[in-house]
GROMACS .gro file of C-alpha atoms in nm:
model
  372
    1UNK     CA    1   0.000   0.000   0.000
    2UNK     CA    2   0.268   0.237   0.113
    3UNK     CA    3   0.453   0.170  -0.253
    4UNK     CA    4   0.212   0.295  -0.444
    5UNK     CA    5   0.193   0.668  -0.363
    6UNK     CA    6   0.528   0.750  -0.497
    7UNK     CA    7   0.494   0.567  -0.795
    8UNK     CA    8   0.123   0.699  -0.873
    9UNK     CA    9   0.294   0.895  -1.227
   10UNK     CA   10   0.431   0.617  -1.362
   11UNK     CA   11   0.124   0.398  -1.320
   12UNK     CA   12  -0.108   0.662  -1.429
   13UNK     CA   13   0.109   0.737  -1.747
   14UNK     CA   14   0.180   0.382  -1.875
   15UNK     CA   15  -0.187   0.218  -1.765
   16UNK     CA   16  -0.381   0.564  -1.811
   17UNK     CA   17  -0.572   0.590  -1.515
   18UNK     CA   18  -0.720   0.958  -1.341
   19UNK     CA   19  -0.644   1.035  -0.991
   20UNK     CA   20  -0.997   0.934  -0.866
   21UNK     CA   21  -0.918   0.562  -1.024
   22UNK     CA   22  -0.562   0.588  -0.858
   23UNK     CA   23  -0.740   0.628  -0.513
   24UNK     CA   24  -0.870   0.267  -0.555
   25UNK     CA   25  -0.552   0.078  -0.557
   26UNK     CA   26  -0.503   0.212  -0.179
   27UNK     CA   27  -0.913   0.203  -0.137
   28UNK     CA   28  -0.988  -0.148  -0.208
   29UNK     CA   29  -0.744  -0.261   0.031
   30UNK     CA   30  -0.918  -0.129   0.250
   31UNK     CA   31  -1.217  -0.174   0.206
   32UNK     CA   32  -1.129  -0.535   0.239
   33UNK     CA   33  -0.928  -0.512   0.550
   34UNK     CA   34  -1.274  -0.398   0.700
   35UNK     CA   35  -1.458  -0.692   0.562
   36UNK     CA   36  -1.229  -0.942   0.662
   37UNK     CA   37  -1.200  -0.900   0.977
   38UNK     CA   38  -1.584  -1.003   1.029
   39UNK     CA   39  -1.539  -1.301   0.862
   40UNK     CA   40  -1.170  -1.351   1.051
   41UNK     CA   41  -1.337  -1.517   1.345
   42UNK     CA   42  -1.555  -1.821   1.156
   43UNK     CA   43  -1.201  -1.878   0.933
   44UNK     CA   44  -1.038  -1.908   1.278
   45UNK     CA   45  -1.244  -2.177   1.360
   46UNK     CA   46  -1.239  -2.357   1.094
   47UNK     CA   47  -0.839  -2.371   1.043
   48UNK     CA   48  -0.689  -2.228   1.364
   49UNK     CA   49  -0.473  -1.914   1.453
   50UNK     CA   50  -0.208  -2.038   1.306
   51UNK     CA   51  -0.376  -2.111   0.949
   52UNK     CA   52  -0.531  -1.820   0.918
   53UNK     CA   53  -0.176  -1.594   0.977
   54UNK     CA   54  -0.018  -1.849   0.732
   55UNK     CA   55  -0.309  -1.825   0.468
   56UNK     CA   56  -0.271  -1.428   0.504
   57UNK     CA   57   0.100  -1.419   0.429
   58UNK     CA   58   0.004  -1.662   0.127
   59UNK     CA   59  -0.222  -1.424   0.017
   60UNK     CA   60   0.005  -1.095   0.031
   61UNK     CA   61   0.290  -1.274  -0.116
   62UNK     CA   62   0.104  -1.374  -0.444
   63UNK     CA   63  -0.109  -1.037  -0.473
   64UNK     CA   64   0.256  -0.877  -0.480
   65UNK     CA   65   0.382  -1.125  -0.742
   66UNK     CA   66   0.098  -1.089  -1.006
   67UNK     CA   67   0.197  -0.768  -1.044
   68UNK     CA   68   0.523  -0.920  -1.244
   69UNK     CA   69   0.217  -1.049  -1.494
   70UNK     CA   70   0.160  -0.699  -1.595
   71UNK     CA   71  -0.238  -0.733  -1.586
   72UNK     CA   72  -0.356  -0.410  -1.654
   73UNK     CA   73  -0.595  -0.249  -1.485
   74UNK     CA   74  -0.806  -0.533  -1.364
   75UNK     CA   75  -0.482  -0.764  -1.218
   76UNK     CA   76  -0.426  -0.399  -1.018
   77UNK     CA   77  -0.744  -0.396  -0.874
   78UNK     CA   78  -0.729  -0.751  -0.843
   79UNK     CA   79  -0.411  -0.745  -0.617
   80UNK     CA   80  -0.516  -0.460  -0.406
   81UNK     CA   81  -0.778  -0.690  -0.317
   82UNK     CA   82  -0.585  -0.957  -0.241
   83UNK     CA   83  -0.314  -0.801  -0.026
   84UNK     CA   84  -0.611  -0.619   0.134
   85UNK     CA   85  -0.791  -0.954   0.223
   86UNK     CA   86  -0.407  -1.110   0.356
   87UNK     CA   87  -0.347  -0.765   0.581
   88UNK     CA   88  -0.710  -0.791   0.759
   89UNK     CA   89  -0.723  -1.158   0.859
   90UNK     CA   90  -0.348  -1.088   1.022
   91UNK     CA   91  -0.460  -0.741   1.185
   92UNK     CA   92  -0.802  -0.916   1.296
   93UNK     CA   93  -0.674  -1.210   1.501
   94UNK     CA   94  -0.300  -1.053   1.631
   95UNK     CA   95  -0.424  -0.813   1.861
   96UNK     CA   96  -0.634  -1.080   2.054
   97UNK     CA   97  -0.327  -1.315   2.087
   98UNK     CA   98  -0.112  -0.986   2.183
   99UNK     CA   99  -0.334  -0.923   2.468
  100UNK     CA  100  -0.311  -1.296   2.598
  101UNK     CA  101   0.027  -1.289   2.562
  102UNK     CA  102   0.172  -0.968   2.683
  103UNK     CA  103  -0.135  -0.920   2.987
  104UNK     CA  104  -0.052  -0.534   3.136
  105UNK     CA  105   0.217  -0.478   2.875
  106UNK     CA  106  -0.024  -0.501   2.582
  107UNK     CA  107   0.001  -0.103   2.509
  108UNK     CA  108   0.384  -0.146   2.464
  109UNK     CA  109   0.402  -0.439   2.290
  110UNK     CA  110   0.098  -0.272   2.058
  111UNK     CA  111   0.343  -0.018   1.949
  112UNK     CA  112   0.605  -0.239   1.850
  113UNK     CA  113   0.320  -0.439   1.681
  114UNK     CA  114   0.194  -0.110   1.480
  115UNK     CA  115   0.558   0.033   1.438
  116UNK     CA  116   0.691  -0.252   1.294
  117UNK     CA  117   0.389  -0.157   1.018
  118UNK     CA  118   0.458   0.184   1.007
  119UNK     CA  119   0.863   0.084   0.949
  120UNK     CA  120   0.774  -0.128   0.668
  121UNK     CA  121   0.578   0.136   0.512
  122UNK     CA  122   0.901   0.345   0.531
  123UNK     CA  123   1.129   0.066   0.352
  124UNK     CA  124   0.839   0.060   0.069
  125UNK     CA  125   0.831   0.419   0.007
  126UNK     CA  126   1.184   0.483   0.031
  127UNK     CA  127   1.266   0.200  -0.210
  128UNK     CA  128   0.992   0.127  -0.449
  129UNK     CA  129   1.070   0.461  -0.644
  130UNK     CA  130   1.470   0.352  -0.674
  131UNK     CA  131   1.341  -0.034  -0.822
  132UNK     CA  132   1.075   0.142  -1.015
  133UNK     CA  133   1.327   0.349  -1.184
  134UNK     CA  134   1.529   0.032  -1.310
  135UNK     CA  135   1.302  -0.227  -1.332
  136UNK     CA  136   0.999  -0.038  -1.408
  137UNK     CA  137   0.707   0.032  -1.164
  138UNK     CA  138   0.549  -0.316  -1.159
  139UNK     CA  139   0.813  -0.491  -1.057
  140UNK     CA  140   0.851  -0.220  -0.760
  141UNK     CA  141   0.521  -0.363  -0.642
  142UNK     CA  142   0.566  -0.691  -0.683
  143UNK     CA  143   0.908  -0.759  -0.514
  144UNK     CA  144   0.773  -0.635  -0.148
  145UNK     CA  145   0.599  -1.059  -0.227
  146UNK     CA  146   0.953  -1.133  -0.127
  147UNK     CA  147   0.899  -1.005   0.218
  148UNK     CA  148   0.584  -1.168   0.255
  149UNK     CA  149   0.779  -1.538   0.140
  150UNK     CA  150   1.036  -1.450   0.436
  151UNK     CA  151   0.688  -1.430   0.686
  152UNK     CA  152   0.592  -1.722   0.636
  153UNK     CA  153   0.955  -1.866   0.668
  154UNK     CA  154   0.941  -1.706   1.030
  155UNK     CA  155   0.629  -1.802   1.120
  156UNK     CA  156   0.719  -2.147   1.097
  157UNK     CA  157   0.985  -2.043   1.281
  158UNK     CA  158   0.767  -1.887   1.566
  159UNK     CA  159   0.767  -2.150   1.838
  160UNK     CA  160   1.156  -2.131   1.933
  161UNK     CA  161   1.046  -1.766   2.000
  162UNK     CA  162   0.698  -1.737   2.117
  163UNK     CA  163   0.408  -1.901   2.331
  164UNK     CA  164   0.200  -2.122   2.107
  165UNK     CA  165  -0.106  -1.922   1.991
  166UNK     CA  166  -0.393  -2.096   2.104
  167UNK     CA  167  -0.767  -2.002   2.035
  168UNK     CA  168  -0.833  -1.760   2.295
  169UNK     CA  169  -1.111  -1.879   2.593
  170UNK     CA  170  -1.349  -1.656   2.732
  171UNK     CA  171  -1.664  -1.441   2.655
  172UNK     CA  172  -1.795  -1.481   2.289
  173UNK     CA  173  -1.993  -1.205   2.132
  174UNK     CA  174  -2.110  -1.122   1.788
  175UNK     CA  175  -2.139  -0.811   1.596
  176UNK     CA  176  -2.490  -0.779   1.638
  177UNK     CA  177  -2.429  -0.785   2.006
  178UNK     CA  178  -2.159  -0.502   1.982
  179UNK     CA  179  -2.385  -0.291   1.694
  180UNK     CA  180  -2.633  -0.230   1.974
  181UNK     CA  181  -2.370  -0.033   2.205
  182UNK     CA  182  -2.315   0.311   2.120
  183UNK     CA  183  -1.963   0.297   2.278
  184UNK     CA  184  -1.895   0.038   2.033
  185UNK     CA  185  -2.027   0.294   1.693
  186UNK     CA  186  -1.796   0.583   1.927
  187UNK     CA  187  -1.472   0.310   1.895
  188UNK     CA  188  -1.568   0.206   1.534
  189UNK     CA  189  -1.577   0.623   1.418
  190UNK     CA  190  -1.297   0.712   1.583
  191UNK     CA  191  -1.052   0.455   1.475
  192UNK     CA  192  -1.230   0.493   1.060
  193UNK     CA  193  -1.185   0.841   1.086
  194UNK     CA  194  -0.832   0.831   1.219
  195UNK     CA  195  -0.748   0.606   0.957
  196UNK     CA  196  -0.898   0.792   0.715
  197UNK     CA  197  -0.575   0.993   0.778
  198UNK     CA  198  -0.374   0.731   0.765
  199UNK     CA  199  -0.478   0.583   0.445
  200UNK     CA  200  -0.458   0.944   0.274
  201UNK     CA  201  -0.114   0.977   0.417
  202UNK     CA  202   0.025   0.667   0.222
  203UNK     CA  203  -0.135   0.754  -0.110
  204UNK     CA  204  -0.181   1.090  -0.143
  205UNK     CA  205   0.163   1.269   0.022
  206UNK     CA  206   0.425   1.188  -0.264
  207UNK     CA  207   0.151   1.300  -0.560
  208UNK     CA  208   0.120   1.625  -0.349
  209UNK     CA  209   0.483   1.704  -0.409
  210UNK     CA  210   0.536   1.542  -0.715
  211UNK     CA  211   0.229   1.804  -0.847
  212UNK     CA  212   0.474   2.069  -0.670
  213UNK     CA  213   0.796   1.973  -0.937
  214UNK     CA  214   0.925   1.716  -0.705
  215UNK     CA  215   1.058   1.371  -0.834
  216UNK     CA  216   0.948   1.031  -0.782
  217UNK     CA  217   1.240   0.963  -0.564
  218UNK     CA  218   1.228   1.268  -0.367
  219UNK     CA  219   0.887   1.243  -0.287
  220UNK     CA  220   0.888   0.895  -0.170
  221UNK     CA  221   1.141   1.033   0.047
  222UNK     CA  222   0.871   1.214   0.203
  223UNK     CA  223   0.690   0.961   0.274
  224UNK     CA  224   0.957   0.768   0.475
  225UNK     CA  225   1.058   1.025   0.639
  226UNK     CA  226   0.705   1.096   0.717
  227UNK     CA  227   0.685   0.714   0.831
  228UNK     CA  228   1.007   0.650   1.026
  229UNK     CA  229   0.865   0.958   1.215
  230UNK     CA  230   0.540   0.746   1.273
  231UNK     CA  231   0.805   0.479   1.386
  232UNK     CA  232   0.971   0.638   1.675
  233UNK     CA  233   0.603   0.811   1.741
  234UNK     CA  234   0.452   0.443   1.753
  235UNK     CA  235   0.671   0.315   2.028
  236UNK     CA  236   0.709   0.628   2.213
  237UNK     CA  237   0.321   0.709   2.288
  238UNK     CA  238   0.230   0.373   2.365
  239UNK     CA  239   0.481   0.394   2.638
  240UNK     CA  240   0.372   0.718   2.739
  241UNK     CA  241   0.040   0.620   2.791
  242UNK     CA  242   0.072   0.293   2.994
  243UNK     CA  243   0.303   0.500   3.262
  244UNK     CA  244  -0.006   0.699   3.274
  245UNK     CA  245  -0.282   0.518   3.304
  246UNK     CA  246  -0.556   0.786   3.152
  247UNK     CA  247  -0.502   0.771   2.753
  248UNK     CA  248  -0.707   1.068   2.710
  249UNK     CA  249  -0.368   1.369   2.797
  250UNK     CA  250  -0.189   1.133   2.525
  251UNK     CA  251  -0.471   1.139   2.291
  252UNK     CA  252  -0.526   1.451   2.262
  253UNK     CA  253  -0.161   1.540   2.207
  254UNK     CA  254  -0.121   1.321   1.885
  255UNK     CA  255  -0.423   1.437   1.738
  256UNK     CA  256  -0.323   1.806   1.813
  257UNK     CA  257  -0.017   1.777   1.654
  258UNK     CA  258  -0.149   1.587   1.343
  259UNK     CA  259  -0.390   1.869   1.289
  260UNK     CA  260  -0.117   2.097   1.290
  261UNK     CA  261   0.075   1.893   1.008
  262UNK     CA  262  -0.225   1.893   0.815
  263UNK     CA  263  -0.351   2.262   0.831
  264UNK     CA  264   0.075   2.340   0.712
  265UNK     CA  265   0.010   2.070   0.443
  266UNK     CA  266  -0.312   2.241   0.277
  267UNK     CA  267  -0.193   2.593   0.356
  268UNK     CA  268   0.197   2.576   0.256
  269UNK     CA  269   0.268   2.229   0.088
  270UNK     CA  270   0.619   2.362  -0.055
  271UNK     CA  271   0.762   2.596   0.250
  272UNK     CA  272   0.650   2.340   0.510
  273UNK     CA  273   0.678   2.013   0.369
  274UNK     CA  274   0.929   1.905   0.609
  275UNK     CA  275   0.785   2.024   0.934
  276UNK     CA  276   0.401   1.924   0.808
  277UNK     CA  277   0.505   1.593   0.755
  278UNK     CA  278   0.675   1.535   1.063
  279UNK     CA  279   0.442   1.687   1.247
  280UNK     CA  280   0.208   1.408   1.114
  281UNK     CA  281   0.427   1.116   1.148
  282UNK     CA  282   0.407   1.209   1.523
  283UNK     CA  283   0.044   1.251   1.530
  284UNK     CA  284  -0.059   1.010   1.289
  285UNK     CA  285   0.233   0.704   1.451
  286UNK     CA  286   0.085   0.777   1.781
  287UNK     CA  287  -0.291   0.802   1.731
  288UNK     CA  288  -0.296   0.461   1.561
  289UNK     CA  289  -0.153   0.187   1.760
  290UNK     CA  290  -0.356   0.422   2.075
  291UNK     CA  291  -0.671   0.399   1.884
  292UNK     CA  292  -0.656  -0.001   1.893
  293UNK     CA  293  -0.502   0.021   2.245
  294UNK     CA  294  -0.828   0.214   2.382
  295UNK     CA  295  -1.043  -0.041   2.238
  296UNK     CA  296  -0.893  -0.332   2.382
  297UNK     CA  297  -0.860  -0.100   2.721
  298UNK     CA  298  -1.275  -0.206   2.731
  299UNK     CA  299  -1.235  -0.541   2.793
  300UNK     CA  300  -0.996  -0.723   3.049
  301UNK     CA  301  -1.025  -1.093   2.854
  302UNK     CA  302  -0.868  -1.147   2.568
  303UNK     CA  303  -1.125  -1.313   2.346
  304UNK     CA  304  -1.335  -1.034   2.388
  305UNK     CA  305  -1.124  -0.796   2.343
  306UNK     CA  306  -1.027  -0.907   2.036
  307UNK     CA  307  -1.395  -0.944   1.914
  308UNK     CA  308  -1.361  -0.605   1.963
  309UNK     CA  309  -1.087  -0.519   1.833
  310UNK     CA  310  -1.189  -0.695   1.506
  311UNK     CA  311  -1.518  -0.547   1.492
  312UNK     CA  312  -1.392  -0.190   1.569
  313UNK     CA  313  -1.119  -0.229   1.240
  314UNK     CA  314  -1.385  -0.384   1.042
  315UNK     CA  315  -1.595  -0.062   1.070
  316UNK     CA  316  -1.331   0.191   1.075
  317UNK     CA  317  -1.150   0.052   0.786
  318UNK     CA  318  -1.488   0.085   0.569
  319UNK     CA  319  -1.502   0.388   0.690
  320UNK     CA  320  -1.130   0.470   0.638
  321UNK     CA  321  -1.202   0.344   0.255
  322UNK     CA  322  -1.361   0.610   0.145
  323UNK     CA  323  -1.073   0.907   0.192
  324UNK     CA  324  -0.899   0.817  -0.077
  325UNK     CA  325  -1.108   0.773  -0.354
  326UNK     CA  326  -1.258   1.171  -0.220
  327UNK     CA  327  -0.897   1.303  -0.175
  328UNK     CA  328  -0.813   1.176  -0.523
  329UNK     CA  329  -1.192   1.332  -0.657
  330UNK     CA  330  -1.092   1.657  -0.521
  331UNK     CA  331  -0.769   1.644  -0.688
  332UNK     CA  332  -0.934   1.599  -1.036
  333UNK     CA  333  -1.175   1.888  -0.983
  334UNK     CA  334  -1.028   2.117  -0.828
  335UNK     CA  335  -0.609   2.060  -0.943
  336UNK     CA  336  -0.434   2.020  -0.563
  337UNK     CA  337  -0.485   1.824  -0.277
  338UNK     CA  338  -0.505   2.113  -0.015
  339UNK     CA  339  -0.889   2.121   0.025
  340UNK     CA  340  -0.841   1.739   0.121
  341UNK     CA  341  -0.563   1.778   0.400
  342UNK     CA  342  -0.774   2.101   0.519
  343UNK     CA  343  -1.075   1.846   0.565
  344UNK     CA  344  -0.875   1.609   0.747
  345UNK     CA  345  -0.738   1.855   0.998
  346UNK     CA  346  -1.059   1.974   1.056
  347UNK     CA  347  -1.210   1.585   1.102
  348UNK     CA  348  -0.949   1.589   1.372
  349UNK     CA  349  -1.002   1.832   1.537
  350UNK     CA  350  -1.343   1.666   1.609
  351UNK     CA  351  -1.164   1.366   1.746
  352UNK     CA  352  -1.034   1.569   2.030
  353UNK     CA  353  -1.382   1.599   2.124
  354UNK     CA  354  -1.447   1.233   2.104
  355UNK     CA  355  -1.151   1.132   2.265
  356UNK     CA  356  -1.240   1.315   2.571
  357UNK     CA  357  -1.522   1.010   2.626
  358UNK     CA  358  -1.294   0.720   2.663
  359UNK     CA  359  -1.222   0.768   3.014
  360UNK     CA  360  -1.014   0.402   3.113
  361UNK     CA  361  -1.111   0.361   3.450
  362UNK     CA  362  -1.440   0.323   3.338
  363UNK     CA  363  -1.435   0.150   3.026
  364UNK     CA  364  -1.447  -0.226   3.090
  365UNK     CA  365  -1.719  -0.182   3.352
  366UNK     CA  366  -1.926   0.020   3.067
  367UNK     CA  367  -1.898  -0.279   2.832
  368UNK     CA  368  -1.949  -0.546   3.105
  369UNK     CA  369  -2.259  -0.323   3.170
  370UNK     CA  370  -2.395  -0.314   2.821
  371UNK     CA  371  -2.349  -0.643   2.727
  372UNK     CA  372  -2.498  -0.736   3.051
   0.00000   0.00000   0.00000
């Protein structure tokens, strides 16, 4: 996902595709990251923890090598899919077995989890444009299937490391029994609409400085920069906010600071691209991991918790979905991508409100209360 924004001219100028069509190749991912993960739980059953991580990988690794096939625009869409479908049965049944695992270090061990994401988005970005640039922009998509191989190497590998996964025990609920708590919709919205961030981030920051004069290269530069920042942000927050119990001071910080990137972004792309992007590596790297790490914070077992969690992604990445495809809209009507990272700030700055709700001390008993 992260390789495609810096090589968005390339792909538009050899398959001939507008900026609004563009947006799907990071859309449809997502939009099936948020379908998987309803359907994570009922695969889980049916072939265990440990299938459905290997299955994922599977899947990621051959989306990323079709692209060698060169199929046009349909073997793109097709691959987004694909990877899309791999990334949400992983991200749907990890942070359950994180939480069993790791007990009152789950918010640190959730920022490895999310910066070890947010690091590989850097390595795409940063590279992709230098393969693309020898070996043309396919293959620049499809060698990051190499990576995915490698996964499932270690994965094998996993038990000389780490406990052995085991279908977690506990309270089993559906999504029709979440849908009727209106702390759940609160979760679900605030994690889409952060995302929504996120998602623009990775395709829409190098095309907003390659429409400024800026090269491939130098734009995906961006971009890493933009995501090592998320790196350091994603382990440093979720430290932060165990030592302090109350998420909400935390919170509010990383959105603050991701609004500010954004209003520099839409106001003065070229002067502040530097300080607007780290700005939102910081806001953006922290906000996500903390997003998942609130949800989970309503529910003390695991299983549950990652019914939750599940349920919550499934919703906010639908939700998340759309950004794109409107960022790139706005970009073909009205020439720049300013209006859309004005919107976004703005969006967040309505998450400081929300955020204000999810008071910890109070948040298991709330669901144990709802779902009676």
């Amino acid at each position: 996902m992260a390789a495609i924004g810096p090589l968005v001219e390339s792909i538009r100028q050899d398959v001939g595709l507008s900026f609004t069509q563009v947006s799907l190749l990071t859309a449809l991912p997502v939009i099936a990251m948020g379908l998987g993960c309803f359907v994570s739980a009922s695969i889980t059953k049916r072939i265990g923890f440990n299938g459905v991580v290997t299955l994922a990988l599977v899947a990621i690794a051959t989306s990323d090598a079709l692209h060698w096939f060169n199929l046009g625009v349909i073997g793109l869409l097709a691959t987004a899919l694909g990877a899309g479908i791999g990334i949400a049965l992983i991200q749907a049944v990890l942070p359950a077995f994180i939480k069993q695992a790791a007990g009152e270090k789950t918010p640190l061990l959730m920022g490895f989890y999310i910066a070890a994401i947010m690091g590989g988005a850097a390595l795409s970005s940063a590279i992709s444009p230098m393969v693309s640039h020898h070996l043309g922009w396919a293959s620049a998509l499809a060698v990051w299937g190499i990576l995915a191989v490698l996964g499932v190497v270690v994965w094998g590998m996993r038990t000389r490391v780490l406990p052995v996964p085991r279908q977690p025990q506990g309270v089993q609920v559906g999504f029709s029994d979440l849908a009727r708590l209106p702390r759940f919709w609160s979760l679900a919205i605030f994690f889409g609409l952060g995302t929504a961030g996120y998602t623009c981030v990775l395709a829409w920051i190098p095309p907003t400085f390659t429409n400024l004069g800026w090269t491939e290269t130098h734009a995906g530069l961006a971009l890493s920069w933009l995501t090592a920042i998320q790196v350091i942000a994603g382990l440093v927050f979720p430290a932060l906010a165990q030592r302090m119990g109350d998420r909400r001071p935390v919170l509010t910080l990383v959105l603050l600071l991701a609004v500010g990137g954004f209003v520099l972004l839409g106001t003065a792309p070229a002067a502040m691209a530097w300080l607007a992007t780290a700005l939102l590596g910081l806001g953006i790297g922290g906000l996500f991991p903390l997003s998942l790490i609130i949800t989970m914070d309503h529910a003390d077992e695991p299983a549950l918790a990652g019914q939750l969690a599940a349920c919550v992604q499934g919703i906010g990445y639908l939700i998340a979905s759309a950004s794109p495809a409107i960022a790139g809209l706005l970009k073909d009507l009205m020439g720049g991508f300013e209006q859309a990272w004005l919107s976004l700030g703005v969006i967040f700055v309505g998450l400081v409100g929300m955020c204000l709700r999810f008071d910890k001390s109070q948040a298991t008993q709330h669901l144990r209360i709802c779902l009676g």
